[in-house]
Structures are given as C-alpha cells and as structure tokens.
Amino acid sequence: MTSRRRFIQIIPIAGASLLVARTASAQLVSEKDPQAAALGYVADATKADKAKYKNYAAGQLCTNCALFQGKATDAAGGCPLFAGKQVAGKGWCSAYAKKAG
Ligand code: SF4
C-alpha cells in the first residue's frame, strides 16, 4: 500500500515538471517560417537585409526591442509576433521598435 500511495504522490510532480520543461524549451522561430519571412526576421541581426529594410540600424537586436518578452541578457525569448515560439536574442525583424529607456 505504501508504494502505491507514493506512486500517486509522484505523478502530479512529474506532470508539473514536464510542463515546465515544455515551456522552457519553446521552439525557436525558423527564418523560413512564413511569418518570419514576411517580417524579414533573421536570427542574427547583422544578417538583416539592409537593402530591403532601410529601417535597420546597427545595434538593433530583439533583446533591445520593445516587443521582446525576455531579459536583455537572454539568448532567446518570446515575441508577440511569433506566438508560442521564441526569437533569438540577437535576432531582428522589420517590426523592430526600440525599447524605451
Ligand atoms: Fe525581435 Fe522585436 Fe521583431 Fe519581435 S518584433 S522579432 S522582438 S525585432
């Protein structure tokens, strides 16, 4: 009986950690993703199409964009334009908006 009770106690914990693991490993946006292509998203901001996107300026990164949902030091984070996925911290897209401050 003891082992059965213990098993029942472990299940919810295992479920919770699975959920955390899934959230933490949200998929990175691919540059080939149709939404990414439409916005000129690149995982490396220095590779932005400067001829096509005249608004690009050196130093612009997802991490200093107002829409970036991670911390300035994060390698990747959420962006409302790519729901359920993550953009690279060093990425860029044409919807870039400088973070205030
Ligand atoms: Fe990066 Fe900002 Fe474009 Fe989102 S809107 S992909 S955070 S540059």
Coordinates of N, CA and C and ligand atoms in Angstrom, one line a residue:
M1 N 0.8 -1.2 0.0 CA 0.0 0.0 0.0 C 0.9 1.3 0.0
T2 N 1.9 1.2 0.8 CA 2.8 2.4 0.9 C 3.3 2.8 -0.5
S3 N 3.8 1.8 -1.3 CA 4.4 2.1 -2.6 C 3.3 2.7 -3.5
R4 N 2.1 2.2 -3.4 CA 1.0 2.7 -4.3 C 0.7 4.2 -3.9
R5 N 0.7 4.5 -2.7 CA 0.4 5.8 -2.2 C 1.6 6.8 -2.7
R6 N 2.8 6.3 -2.6 CA 3.9 7.0 -3.0 C 3.8 7.3 -4.5
F7 N 3.4 6.3 -5.3 CA 3.3 6.5 -6.7 C 2.3 7.6 -7.1
I8 N 1.2 7.6 -6.3 CA 0.1 8.6 -6.6 C 0.7 10.0 -6.2
Q9 N 1.6 10.0 -5.3 CA 2.1 11.3 -4.9 C 3.1 11.9 -5.9
I10 N 3.8 10.9 -6.6 CA 4.8 11.3 -7.5 C 4.2 11.8 -8.9
I11 N 3.1 11.2 -9.3 CA 2.5 11.6 -10.6 C 2.3 13.1 -10.8
P12 N 1.7 13.8 -9.9 CA 1.4 15.2 -10.2 C 2.7 16.0 -10.3
I13 N 3.7 15.6 -9.5 CA 5.0 16.3 -9.6 C 5.7 16.1 -10.9
A14 N 5.6 14.9 -11.4 CA 6.2 14.5 -12.7 C 5.5 15.3 -13.8
G15 N 4.2 15.4 -13.7 CA 3.4 16.1 -14.7 C 3.8 17.6 -14.7
A16 N 4.0 18.2 -13.5 CA 4.3 19.6 -13.4 C 5.7 19.9 -14.0
S17 N 6.6 19.0 -13.7 CA 8.0 19.3 -14.3 C 8.0 19.1 -15.8
L18 N 7.2 18.2 -16.3 CA 7.1 18.1 -17.7 C 6.6 19.4 -18.4
L19 N 5.6 20.0 -17.7 CA 5.0 21.2 -18.2 C 6.1 22.3 -18.2
V20 N 6.9 22.4 -17.2 CA 7.9 23.4 -17.0 C 8.9 23.2 -18.2
A21 N 9.3 21.9 -18.4 CA 10.3 21.6 -19.4 C 9.8 22.0 -20.8
R22 N 8.5 21.8 -21.0 CA 8.0 22.1 -22.3 C 8.0 23.6 -22.5
T23 N 7.6 24.4 -21.5 CA 7.6 25.9 -21.6 C 9.0 26.4 -21.8
A24 N 9.9 25.9 -21.1 CA 11.3 26.4 -21.2 C 11.9 26.1 -22.5
S25 N 11.5 25.1 -23.2 CA 12.1 24.7 -24.5 C 11.2 25.1 -25.7
A26 N 10.5 26.3 -25.6 CA 9.7 26.7 -26.7 C 10.6 26.8 -27.9
Q27 N 10.0 26.4 -29.0 CA 10.8 26.3 -30.3 C 11.2 27.6 -30.8
L28 N 12.5 27.7 -31.3 CA 13.0 28.9 -31.9 C 12.3 29.1 -33.3
V29 N 12.0 30.3 -33.6 CA 11.4 30.7 -34.9 C 12.4 30.4 -36.0
S30 N 12.0 29.7 -37.0 CA 12.8 29.5 -38.2 C 12.7 30.7 -39.1
E31 N 13.9 31.0 -39.7 CA 13.8 32.2 -40.7 C 12.9 31.8 -41.9
K32 N 12.7 30.5 -42.1 CA 11.9 30.1 -43.2 C 10.4 30.1 -42.9
D33 N 10.1 30.3 -41.6 CA 8.7 30.4 -41.2 C 8.0 31.5 -42.0
P34 N 6.8 31.3 -42.6 CA 6.2 32.3 -43.4 C 6.1 33.7 -42.8
Q35 N 5.7 33.7 -41.5 CA 5.6 34.9 -40.7 C 7.0 35.6 -40.6
A36 N 8.0 34.8 -40.4 CA 9.4 35.3 -40.2 C 9.8 35.9 -41.6
A37 N 9.6 35.2 -42.6 CA 10.0 35.7 -44.0 C 9.3 37.0 -44.3
A38 N 8.0 37.1 -43.9 CA 7.2 38.3 -44.2 C 7.8 39.5 -43.5
L39 N 8.3 39.2 -42.3 CA 8.8 40.3 -41.5 C 10.3 40.5 -41.6
G40 N 10.9 39.7 -42.5 CA 12.4 39.8 -42.6 C 13.2 39.4 -41.4
Y41 N 12.6 38.5 -40.6 CA 13.3 38.0 -39.4 C 14.5 37.3 -39.7
V42 N 15.6 37.6 -39.0 CA 16.8 36.8 -39.0 C 17.3 36.6 -37.6
A43 N 17.9 35.4 -37.4 CA 18.3 35.0 -36.0 C 19.6 35.8 -35.7
D44 N 20.3 36.4 -36.7 CA 21.5 37.2 -36.5 C 21.2 38.5 -37.1
A45 N 21.0 39.5 -36.2 CA 20.6 40.9 -36.7 C 21.6 41.4 -37.8
T46 N 22.9 41.1 -37.7 CA 23.8 41.6 -38.6 C 23.6 41.1 -40.1
K47 N 22.7 40.0 -40.2 CA 22.4 39.5 -41.5 C 21.1 40.0 -42.0
A48 N 20.5 41.0 -41.4 CA 19.3 41.7 -41.8 C 19.5 42.2 -43.3
D49 N 18.5 42.1 -44.1 CA 18.5 42.6 -45.5 C 18.5 44.1 -45.5
K50 N 19.6 44.7 -45.4 CA 19.7 46.2 -45.3 C 19.2 46.9 -46.5
A51 N 19.3 46.3 -47.7 CA 18.8 46.9 -48.9 C 17.3 46.9 -48.9
K52 N 16.7 45.9 -48.4 CA 15.2 45.8 -48.3 C 14.6 46.5 -47.1
Y53 N 15.3 46.5 -46.0 CA 14.8 47.1 -44.8 C 15.6 48.3 -44.4
K54 N 15.3 49.4 -44.9 CA 16.1 50.6 -44.7 C 16.0 51.1 -43.2
N55 N 15.0 50.6 -42.5 CA 14.8 51.0 -41.1 C 15.8 50.3 -40.2
Y56 N 16.5 49.3 -40.7 CA 17.5 48.6 -39.9 C 18.7 49.5 -39.6
A57 N 19.1 49.5 -38.3 CA 20.3 50.2 -37.9 C 21.1 49.3 -37.1
A58 N 22.5 49.4 -37.2 CA 23.4 48.5 -36.5 C 23.1 48.7 -35.0
G59 N 23.1 47.6 -34.3 CA 22.9 47.6 -32.8 C 21.5 47.2 -32.4
Q60 N 20.6 47.2 -33.4 CA 19.2 46.8 -33.1 C 19.2 45.3 -33.0
L61 N 18.6 44.8 -31.9 CA 18.5 43.4 -31.6 C 17.2 43.1 -31.0
C62 N 16.7 41.9 -31.0 CA 15.5 41.5 -30.3 C 15.5 41.9 -28.9
T63 N 16.7 41.7 -28.2 CA 16.8 42.0 -26.8 C 16.6 43.5 -26.5
N64 N 16.8 44.4 -27.4 CA 16.5 45.8 -27.1 C 15.3 46.3 -27.9
C65 N 14.5 45.4 -28.3 CA 13.2 45.7 -28.9 C 12.1 45.7 -27.9
A66 N 11.2 46.7 -28.0 CA 10.1 46.8 -27.0 C 9.2 45.6 -27.0
L67 N 9.2 44.8 -28.0 CA 8.3 43.7 -28.1 C 8.9 42.4 -27.5
F68 N 10.2 42.4 -27.2 CA 10.9 41.2 -26.7 C 10.4 40.9 -25.3
Q69 N 10.1 39.7 -25.0 CA 9.5 39.3 -23.7 C 10.5 38.7 -22.8
G70 N 11.7 38.6 -23.2 CA 12.7 38.0 -22.3 C 13.5 39.1 -21.6
K71 N 14.6 38.7 -20.9 CA 15.5 39.7 -20.3 C 16.6 40.1 -21.4
A72 N 17.2 41.3 -21.2 CA 18.2 41.8 -22.1 C 19.3 40.8 -22.3
T73 N 19.6 39.9 -21.3 CA 20.7 39.0 -21.4 C 20.3 37.6 -21.9
D74 N 19.0 37.4 -22.2 CA 18.5 36.1 -22.6 C 19.0 35.8 -24.1
A75 N 19.3 34.5 -24.3 CA 19.7 34.1 -25.6 C 18.5 34.0 -26.6
A76 N 17.3 33.8 -26.0 CA 16.1 33.8 -26.7 C 14.9 34.1 -25.8
G77 N 13.9 34.6 -26.4 CA 12.7 35.0 -25.6 C 11.5 35.1 -26.5
G78 N 10.4 35.3 -25.9 CA 9.1 35.4 -26.6 C 9.0 36.7 -27.4
C79 N 8.1 36.7 -28.4 CA 7.8 37.9 -29.1 C 6.3 37.8 -29.5
P80 N 5.4 38.7 -29.3 CA 4.0 38.6 -29.6 C 3.8 38.3 -31.1
L81 N 4.7 38.7 -31.9 CA 4.5 38.4 -33.4 C 4.7 37.0 -33.7
F82 N 5.3 36.2 -32.8 CA 5.5 34.8 -33.1 C 5.0 34.0 -31.9
A83 N 3.7 33.9 -31.7 CA 3.1 33.3 -30.6 C 3.5 31.9 -30.5
G84 N 3.9 31.5 -29.2 CA 4.2 30.1 -28.9 C 5.6 29.7 -29.3
K85 N 6.4 30.7 -29.9 CA 7.8 30.4 -30.3 C 8.7 31.4 -29.6
Q86 N 10.0 31.2 -29.8 CA 10.9 32.2 -29.3 C 11.8 32.7 -30.4
V87 N 12.2 34.0 -30.2 CA 13.1 34.6 -31.2 C 14.5 34.7 -30.6
A88 N 15.5 34.7 -31.4 CA 16.9 34.8 -30.9 C 17.1 36.1 -30.3
G89 N 17.8 36.2 -29.2 CA 18.1 37.5 -28.5 C 18.9 38.4 -29.5
K90 N 19.7 37.8 -30.3 CA 20.5 38.6 -31.3 C 19.8 38.7 -32.6
G91 N 18.5 38.3 -32.7 CA 17.7 38.4 -33.9 C 17.2 39.8 -34.2
W92 N 16.5 39.9 -35.3 CA 15.9 41.2 -35.7 C 14.8 40.9 -36.7
C93 N 13.8 41.8 -36.7 CA 12.8 41.8 -37.8 C 12.4 43.2 -38.1
S94 N 11.7 43.4 -39.2 CA 11.3 44.7 -39.6 C 10.3 45.4 -38.7
A95 N 9.7 44.7 -37.8 CA 8.8 45.3 -36.9 C 9.5 45.9 -35.6
Y96 N 10.8 45.8 -35.7 CA 11.6 46.3 -34.5 C 11.2 47.7 -34.0
A97 N 11.0 47.8 -32.7 CA 10.7 49.1 -32.1 C 11.6 49.2 -30.9
K98 N 12.4 50.3 -30.9 CA 13.3 50.5 -29.8 C 12.7 50.5 -28.4
K99 N 13.2 49.7 -27.5 CA 12.7 49.7 -26.2 C 13.0 51.0 -25.5
A100 N 12.0 51.5 -24.8 CA 12.2 52.8 -24.1 C 13.2 52.7 -23.0
G101 N 13.9 53.8 -22.8 CA 14.9 53.8 -21.7 C 16.2 53.4 -22.0
Ligands
SF4_1 FE1 12.6 40.7 -32.5 FE2 11.2 42.9 -32.0 FE3 11.0 41.7 -34.4 FE4 10.0 40.5 -32.2 S1 9.3 42.5 -33.1 S2 11.2 39.5 -33.8 S3 11.5 41.1 -30.6 S4 12.8 42.7 -33.5

